[in-house]
Amino acid sequence: MEPFTKHTGVGVPLRRSNVDTDQIIPAVYLKRVTRTGFEDGLFAAWRGDEQFILNQEPFRQGSVLVAGPDFGTGSSREHAVWALKDYGFRVVISSRFADIFRGNSGKGGLVAAQCEQSDVEQLWKLLENEPGTEVTVDLEAKTVRAKDFTAPFQIDDYTRWRLLEGLDDIALTLRHADEIAAFEAQRPSWKPLTTAQAAS
Amino acid sequence: MAEKRGRTLAEKVWDAHTVRRGEGAEPDLLYIDLHLVHEVTSPQAFDGLRLAGRQVRRPDLTIATEDHNVPTVDIELPIADPVSRTQVDTLRRNCKEFGVRLHPMGDAEQGIVHVIGPQLGLTQPGMTVVCGDSHTSTHGAFGAMAFGIGTSEVEHVLATQTLPLRPFKTMAVNVEGDLRPGVTAKDIILAVIAKIGTGGGQGYVLEYRGSAIESLSMEARMTICNMSIEAGARAGMIAPDETTFAYLKGRPHAPKGADWDAAVADWRELRTDDDAVFDAEVHLNANELTPFVTWGTNPGQGLPLGESVPDPAAIADETERFAAEKALSYMDLQPGTPLREIAVDTVFLGSCTNGRIEDLRAAAGVLRGRKVADNVRMLVVPGSMRVRKAAEEEGLDEVFTAAGAEWRQAGCSMCLGMNPDQLKPGERSASTSNRNFEGRQGKGGRTHLVSPLVAAATAVRGTLSSPEDLN
């Protein structure tokens, strides 16, 4: 994973709450077996509407999405993170993220920056009043900045460290392979195996 | 030093699976007892293994099925949609290459991943269960810690049989009292979600407790735990009891002989201690519940069937008001319309929420000797091939077809419309599934979430109804 320290890009105000992962990428786009190429599925239903924010200049080039509360609810599809990244987003700002989406973001190199709702609303006003305003997201300092406006954001320290370093989770876990083996050795023998012959 | 307190059910299961405790900001490393795999969220994970030259660490704790993409008619033919077919073929190749047991389309054990795990007896109390699917919370009905994961985590579990995670907070959902006739587990969970909201459970594992929960069957408990994710919680749990043990005993993968006794002794310890403290608690009175339906585009936008479409203007919170306005516009509903007057085109009975034998029995009980309304199509999609077979042995298929409903093969089907079972733009459904998101059941489709009883009564009357409306 590529390290993330700081990013500056056009902010996109998405004034919607409960943006579920079916909206971020509908199920029909999940049939592919690749990990890239999902940008056409991003907000597919909404992008059919000319008035949708991503169909407007200069938001089309946006890379920092500023959304309403409860972003990423619903399905566990990591394709939602891939679609946002493939489109060009590096950061999503919201006052509340669904747990699975937040986890998937951390794995996929997308920063899920949690701000106070009042700060989200200030950002919305700023981005709507001056379309094209750039937002700077500093992961080291845990701040978002746009023009004179600065606000802190929250992200858990472990995810932040992994993003800053661009670390692979599996390699980190495999450093503890001995402990995993020791744990396995003391599991109760009656725990089920999928391979055991089913009694008829 | 804090006084030593008792532990909740969730904390006991977590502690029993901690390979190592994280230091500082580092998460715990949690061992996974059972990994369920399906075709949609696994191809990129297997690819990752191949790229890194890694193996599946425990194929003997892993099981796969084909459910999201599979058609529910003509399953003896190749899948018509080439992209779906490629995805299913990819799962077959991956399972073969990595030695993972797979139940493919047409197999006697094939079905929705969350229906087959319990059915095979693979889901047991006190286990950790994961799957690349948010409705993995279903398995919590057995007192397991079960939650959905993304594809990167699927790869992580395949490679290491563990996940780095921080412990969830705990919330008690107390449901006391007796359900009235015609009120079901689906109504309980829709009422819970409406009460705490779609974000109310974020960061929590919910433990459903109280006399109303204890009196439920395993199927009903699964319906409740299944939709924990719709309240924002990754997991929902119910302490195992005699109902749980009776369900498990004799299932193909349940312990046998002396192992059974040892397991049950262990499972009896899986209860929240009396002196344990939850991080949050909510209460619901089962006596007051009535059939519940959704009117909007998230599962928290629900009301008792006897009420009317709400007026957004009366909602004080600006974000909620805006969301309600958008939802009514999408759903093409007018404030003040009685919910019972909303006419549907389609009724969908099925899904990992309500596609089990008990759900089919409940709906068939309403449909017996009645007809689906002329302008309504009703799809009945069993959750698994085994559920389908059991239903046929009881003659339920004949009840459905005699009423004019379509009797289908097993799969996720119209719950998410990845296969050809979809709503057309503007069509409206009453659905026993779990999500009423915009376009979930087909682009432009409109979904009302309901119980199997309400689904069946709605099919007969053509408008949202409960069985008592048929008398």
XYZ file of C-alpha atoms in Angstrom, chain B:
471
model
C -7.105 -0.448 39.753
C -10.713 -0.932 38.807
C -12.766 -3.436 40.732
C -12.948 -6.759 38.927
C -16.360 -7.080 37.349
C -18.225 -9.802 35.558
C -18.049 -10.024 31.794
C -20.637 -9.792 29.059
C -21.213 -12.655 26.619
C -19.367 -10.710 23.918
C -16.366 -10.130 26.188
C -16.181 -13.831 27.085
C -16.114 -14.902 23.449
C -13.592 -12.196 22.598
C -11.282 -13.160 25.462
C -11.414 -16.824 24.489
C -10.153 -15.989 20.987
C -7.440 -13.449 21.742
C -4.186 -14.762 20.277
C -2.385 -11.704 21.581
C -3.399 -8.506 23.305
C -2.508 -5.331 21.468
C -0.176 -2.932 23.205
C -1.048 0.767 23.141
C -2.862 1.611 19.916
C -2.220 -1.825 18.470
C -5.376 -3.967 18.060
C -5.857 -7.429 19.542
C -5.237 -10.394 17.294
C -8.432 -12.463 17.216
C -8.573 -16.111 16.154
C -11.333 -17.038 13.685
C -13.107 -20.394 14.123
C -15.108 -20.370 10.916
C -14.654 -18.486 7.650
C -17.563 -18.511 5.210
C -16.767 -17.627 1.609
C -18.913 -16.723 -1.423
C -18.232 -15.677 -4.987
C -18.573 -11.886 -4.767
C -16.113 -10.756 -2.107
C -13.461 -13.462 -2.476
C -11.864 -13.372 -5.973
C -9.559 -10.434 -5.202
C -8.608 -12.049 -1.875
C -7.532 -15.309 -3.529
C -5.652 -13.226 -6.124
C -3.818 -11.501 -3.287
C -2.749 -14.839 -1.867
C -1.457 -15.962 -5.236
C 0.490 -12.740 -5.766
C 2.179 -13.088 -2.367
C 2.745 -16.836 -2.734
C 0.578 -17.569 0.318
C -1.658 -20.534 1.095
C -4.997 -20.795 2.895
C -3.821 -21.463 6.444
C -6.869 -23.468 7.556
C -8.962 -24.801 4.668
C -10.500 -27.064 7.312
C -12.066 -23.980 8.967
C -13.241 -22.535 5.654
C -16.317 -23.297 3.545
C -17.656 -21.729 0.364
C -20.979 -21.533 -1.421
C -22.438 -19.813 -4.463
C -25.320 -17.553 -3.517
C -25.240 -13.881 -4.565
C -25.112 -14.317 -8.360
C -26.907 -17.565 -8.909
C -30.124 -17.630 -10.925
C -33.164 -19.129 -9.198
C -34.584 -20.713 -12.352
C -32.995 -23.045 -14.930
C -30.061 -23.791 -12.646
C -29.127 -26.837 -14.712
C -28.094 -24.459 -17.530
C -24.906 -22.358 -17.600
C -25.435 -18.897 -16.027
C -26.630 -16.651 -18.848
C -24.876 -13.479 -17.662
C -21.226 -13.966 -18.699
C -19.879 -11.694 -15.951
C -21.774 -13.591 -13.247
C -20.679 -16.864 -14.779
C -17.028 -15.780 -14.703
C -17.324 -14.839 -11.041
C -18.850 -18.200 -10.109
C -16.255 -20.063 -12.219
C -13.510 -18.082 -10.496
C -14.747 -19.244 -7.080
C -14.766 -22.845 -8.302
C -11.184 -22.548 -9.568
C -10.016 -20.843 -6.379
C -11.629 -23.433 -4.104
C -10.045 -26.219 -6.114
C -6.608 -24.610 -6.136
C -6.615 -23.779 -2.411
C -8.443 -26.888 -1.182
C -11.606 -25.185 0.122
C -14.874 -27.120 0.370
C -17.476 -25.645 -1.971
C -21.200 -26.184 -2.362
C -21.910 -25.116 -5.938
C -25.194 -24.286 -7.588
C -27.400 -27.367 -7.722
C -25.660 -29.104 -4.789
C -27.927 -30.415 -2.020
C -26.152 -28.203 0.557
C -25.972 -25.047 -1.605
C -27.705 -21.954 -0.338
C -27.248 -18.530 1.166
C -24.048 -18.603 3.180
C -25.846 -17.542 6.391
C -28.479 -20.221 6.008
C -26.121 -23.122 5.341
C -23.657 -22.488 8.199
C -26.283 -23.011 10.934
C -28.046 -25.720 8.961
C -24.863 -27.815 8.756
C -24.232 -27.306 12.457
C -21.000 -25.444 11.651
C -22.175 -22.354 13.525
C -21.918 -23.108 17.243
C -22.029 -21.097 20.480
C -18.929 -19.216 21.524
C -17.300 -19.309 18.094
C -15.869 -16.465 16.053
C -17.408 -16.485 12.574
C -16.564 -14.150 9.697
C -17.579 -13.773 6.068
C -17.167 -11.128 3.412
C -20.791 -10.201 3.898
C -22.315 -7.811 6.398
C -25.160 -10.172 7.318
C -22.703 -12.527 8.985
C -24.193 -11.071 12.158
C -26.906 -13.740 11.635
C -24.723 -16.387 13.305
C -24.724 -14.405 16.549
C -28.103 -16.037 17.242
C -26.089 -19.025 18.532
C -24.027 -16.938 20.943
C -21.208 -16.685 18.419
C -19.245 -13.502 17.713
C -20.017 -13.172 14.023
C -19.395 -10.193 11.797
C -18.944 -9.114 8.202
C -15.567 -8.190 6.772
C -14.204 -6.593 3.591
C -12.169 -8.345 0.939
C -8.784 -7.296 2.391
C -9.861 -8.912 5.646
C -11.050 -12.014 3.767
C -7.514 -12.319 2.400
C -6.120 -11.738 5.887
C -8.225 -14.526 7.380
C -7.432 -16.893 4.525
C -3.706 -16.270 5.084
C -3.565 -16.152 8.892
C -6.923 -17.398 10.332
C -6.862 -14.232 12.470
C -7.921 -10.596 12.318
C -6.398 -7.552 14.023
C -9.321 -5.840 15.752
C -10.093 -3.591 18.671
C -12.809 -4.918 21.005
C -16.336 -3.724 20.273
C -18.323 -1.808 22.869
C -21.332 -3.667 24.247
C -25.007 -2.695 24.118
C -27.835 -4.616 25.757
C -31.090 -4.633 23.809
C -33.682 -5.761 26.353
C -36.975 -6.963 24.918
C -39.386 -7.991 27.643
C -42.956 -9.231 27.401
C -44.955 -11.371 24.993
C -45.449 -10.810 21.303
C -49.050 -10.573 20.175
C -50.264 -13.014 17.505
C -49.112 -11.890 14.067
C -46.097 -10.019 15.457
C -42.735 -11.601 14.657
C -38.987 -11.335 15.124
C -38.849 -9.147 12.010
C -41.133 -6.632 13.689
C -38.916 -6.621 16.778
C -35.766 -5.851 14.831
C -37.401 -3.233 12.594
C -38.667 -1.533 15.754
C -35.181 -1.698 17.319
C -33.617 -0.091 14.236
C -36.278 2.627 14.104
C -35.594 3.315 17.781
C -31.792 3.522 17.774
C -31.303 4.551 14.131
C -29.060 3.218 11.380
C -26.008 4.565 13.179
C -27.115 3.785 16.737
C -25.145 0.557 16.937
C -21.891 1.836 15.433
C -18.917 0.462 17.341
C -21.119 -1.904 19.376
C -21.968 -5.535 19.498
C -25.639 -5.818 20.447
C -26.776 -8.469 22.890
C -30.490 -9.205 22.593
C -31.908 -10.260 25.954
C -35.152 -10.532 27.849
C -38.156 -12.820 27.973
C -39.370 -12.010 24.452
C -35.995 -13.044 23.008
C -35.716 -16.181 25.133
C -39.050 -17.455 23.859
C -38.021 -17.179 20.191
C -37.021 -20.109 17.964
C -33.531 -20.239 16.450
C -34.901 -19.131 13.071
C -36.480 -16.073 14.671
C -33.298 -15.301 16.621
C -31.347 -15.439 13.366
C -33.747 -12.920 11.796
C -33.032 -10.509 14.646
C -29.249 -10.916 14.732
C -29.153 -10.759 10.930
C -30.317 -7.137 10.878
C -28.007 -5.893 13.637
C -25.896 -4.402 10.846
C -28.897 -2.304 9.787
C -28.645 -0.578 13.165
C -24.965 0.057 12.443
C -23.710 -2.740 14.731
C -21.236 -5.179 13.261
C -22.520 -8.022 15.407
C -25.573 -9.094 17.392
C -25.632 -11.936 19.894
C -28.069 -14.011 21.896
C -26.918 -16.209 24.777
C -27.225 -19.903 23.946
C -29.839 -21.914 25.855
C -31.830 -25.148 25.565
C -33.435 -23.894 22.326
C -29.951 -23.462 20.835
C -28.740 -26.881 21.971
C -31.875 -28.606 20.692
C -31.419 -26.964 17.279
C -27.802 -28.087 17.061
C -28.042 -31.632 18.355
C -27.663 -34.178 15.576
C -26.673 -31.681 12.870
C -23.894 -32.920 10.556
C -21.071 -30.909 12.175
C -22.376 -30.724 15.746
C -20.197 -32.473 18.343
C -21.178 -36.055 19.121
C -21.013 -38.375 22.150
C -18.622 -37.197 24.867
C -17.676 -34.197 22.709
C -21.313 -33.073 22.790
C -21.355 -33.141 26.592
C -18.071 -31.247 26.819
C -19.309 -28.673 24.334
C -22.638 -28.125 26.087
C -20.861 -27.710 29.434
C -18.712 -25.041 27.817
C -21.679 -23.369 26.099
C -23.634 -23.088 29.348
C -20.974 -20.648 30.594
C -21.699 -18.318 27.682
C -23.961 -15.870 29.471
C -23.460 -12.294 30.540
C -22.536 -12.315 34.231
C -25.045 -10.682 36.570
C -22.481 -8.078 37.637
C -21.317 -7.271 34.102
C -21.916 -3.736 32.839
C -22.890 -2.856 29.267
C -21.609 0.332 27.671
C -25.185 1.122 26.650
C -28.685 -0.305 27.146
C -32.011 0.069 25.370
C -35.406 -1.340 26.284
C -38.357 -2.428 24.198
C -41.735 -3.678 25.358
C -42.780 -6.687 23.254
C -46.424 -6.353 24.371
C -46.711 -3.025 22.552
C -45.294 -4.147 19.217
C -47.415 -4.480 16.086
C -46.418 -5.424 12.530
C -43.769 -2.980 11.350
C -43.003 -1.831 7.801
C -40.554 0.646 6.297
C -41.690 3.659 4.294
C -38.293 5.150 3.358
C -34.906 4.285 1.912
C -33.020 3.209 5.000
C -34.098 0.497 7.436
C -34.488 3.015 10.252
C -37.333 4.702 8.371
C -40.043 2.353 9.595
C -43.405 2.573 11.384
C -46.186 0.320 12.644
C -48.380 -0.796 9.731
C -51.373 1.004 11.243
C -49.743 4.421 10.825
C -49.339 6.775 7.874
C -46.449 8.052 5.776
C -44.791 10.728 7.943
C -44.625 14.401 7.064
C -40.992 15.538 6.733
C -42.051 19.077 7.693
C -42.754 17.762 11.200
C -39.181 16.487 11.654
C -37.117 18.926 13.716
C -33.624 17.665 12.879
C -32.493 19.203 9.578
C -30.441 16.228 8.384
C -33.279 13.795 9.176
C -35.861 16.043 7.542
C -33.789 16.310 4.377
C -33.287 12.526 4.355
C -37.044 11.968 4.765
C -37.846 14.380 1.915
C -35.402 12.602 -0.382
C -36.774 9.215 0.668
C -40.419 10.164 -0.002
C -39.474 11.601 -3.358
C -37.636 8.406 -4.319
C -40.419 6.206 -2.943
C -43.100 8.358 -4.644
C -45.146 8.630 -1.450
C -47.266 11.461 -0.072
C -47.193 12.414 3.612
C -50.340 11.283 5.416
C -51.060 8.280 3.179
C -52.043 5.325 5.382
C -49.352 2.667 4.999
C -52.102 0.084 4.417
C -53.096 1.891 1.197
C -49.690 1.532 -0.455
C -50.037 -0.821 -3.441
C -47.176 -3.099 -4.489
C -46.276 -4.877 -7.743
C -44.028 -7.533 -6.279
C -43.724 -9.561 -3.099
C -40.374 -11.163 -2.314
C -40.207 -13.920 0.298
C -36.683 -15.062 0.978
C -33.128 -13.863 1.880
C -30.787 -14.572 4.789
C -33.207 -12.579 6.942
C -36.406 -14.524 6.254
C -35.670 -17.419 3.902
C -35.745 -20.261 6.423
C -38.300 -23.045 6.772
C -40.198 -21.308 9.548
C -40.561 -18.177 7.397
C -41.940 -20.234 4.511
C -44.337 -22.009 6.871
C -45.623 -18.698 8.239
C -46.255 -17.268 4.782
C -47.789 -20.508 3.508
C -50.139 -20.503 6.490
C -51.552 -17.182 5.304
C -51.669 -18.158 1.616
C -53.306 -21.561 2.062
C -56.643 -21.451 0.220
C -56.040 -17.883 -0.944
C -54.752 -16.271 -4.149
C -52.076 -13.743 -4.862
C -53.774 -10.592 -6.226
C -53.942 -10.375 -10.035
C -51.621 -7.415 -10.370
C -48.979 -8.791 -7.991
C -46.168 -11.226 -8.685
C -44.826 -13.136 -5.722
C -41.399 -14.776 -5.672
C -40.675 -17.429 -3.061
C -36.947 -18.114 -2.855
C -35.858 -20.624 -0.198
C -32.650 -19.737 1.640
C -31.035 -23.057 0.785
C -31.619 -26.222 -1.199
C -32.239 -28.010 2.076
C -34.916 -25.488 3.067
C -36.442 -25.968 -0.376
C -36.481 -29.739 0.067
C -37.970 -29.529 3.565
C -40.682 -27.187 2.286
C -41.517 -29.568 -0.546
C -41.749 -32.467 1.877
C -44.337 -30.476 3.816
C -46.190 -29.516 0.654
C -45.507 -25.801 1.076
C -44.437 -25.483 -2.563
C -47.934 -26.575 -3.581
C -49.502 -23.961 -1.333
C -47.378 -21.256 -2.957
C -47.928 -22.358 -6.534
C -51.665 -22.909 -5.971
C -51.849 -19.327 -4.714
C -50.091 -18.136 -7.860
C -46.627 -17.497 -6.424
C -43.396 -18.561 -8.146
C -41.458 -21.338 -6.409
C -37.746 -20.816 -7.027
C -34.313 -22.362 -6.386
C -32.107 -21.175 -3.507
C -30.019 -17.993 -3.455
C -29.839 -14.330 -2.452
C -32.033 -13.415 -5.419
C -34.032 -10.193 -5.217
C -32.592 -9.174 -1.864
C -29.850 -7.435 -3.811
C -30.671 -8.132 -7.444
C -27.285 -9.403 -8.584
C -29.020 -12.168 -10.501
C -31.922 -11.618 -12.923
C -34.463 -11.347 -10.053
C -34.857 -7.570 -9.985
C -37.452 -4.840 -9.758
C -37.959 -2.670 -12.840
C -37.658 1.115 -12.472
C -40.654 2.448 -10.549
C -41.802 -0.986 -9.344
C -42.639 -1.369 -5.686
C -42.083 -4.415 -3.526
C -42.983 -5.745 -0.132
C -39.861 -7.683 0.736
C -38.850 -9.904 3.621
C -35.200 -8.949 3.013
C -33.086 -6.499 4.980
C -32.386 -3.354 2.954
C -34.695 -0.789 1.411
C -31.851 1.278 -0.043
C -32.435 3.145 -3.310
C -32.037 0.724 -6.196
C -31.135 -2.198 -3.949
C -33.600 -4.580 -5.622
C -33.101 -3.134 -9.090
C -32.403 0.345 -10.438
C -35.327 2.639 -9.621
C -37.078 -0.073 -7.591
C -38.878 0.811 -4.345
C -38.727 -1.497 -1.352
C -40.845 -1.857 1.787
C -39.307 -4.206 4.350
C -41.841 -6.522 5.979
C -42.207 -9.804 7.869
C -43.171 -13.047 6.072
C -46.716 -12.753 7.492
C -47.097 -9.213 6.184
C -45.533 -10.274 2.863
C -48.101 -13.023 2.393
C -51.076 -10.863 3.402
C -49.810 -8.083 1.132
C -49.592 -10.504 -1.785
C -53.287 -11.379 -1.307
C -54.625 -7.842 -0.857
C -52.169 -6.050 -3.147
C -51.538 -3.347 -0.575
C -49.400 -3.470 2.573
C -51.447 -5.663 4.936
C -51.264 -7.944 7.917
C -53.038 -11.322 8.094
C -55.805 -9.832 10.255
C -56.800 -7.633 7.300
C -57.800 -10.787 5.431
C -60.592 -11.756 7.831
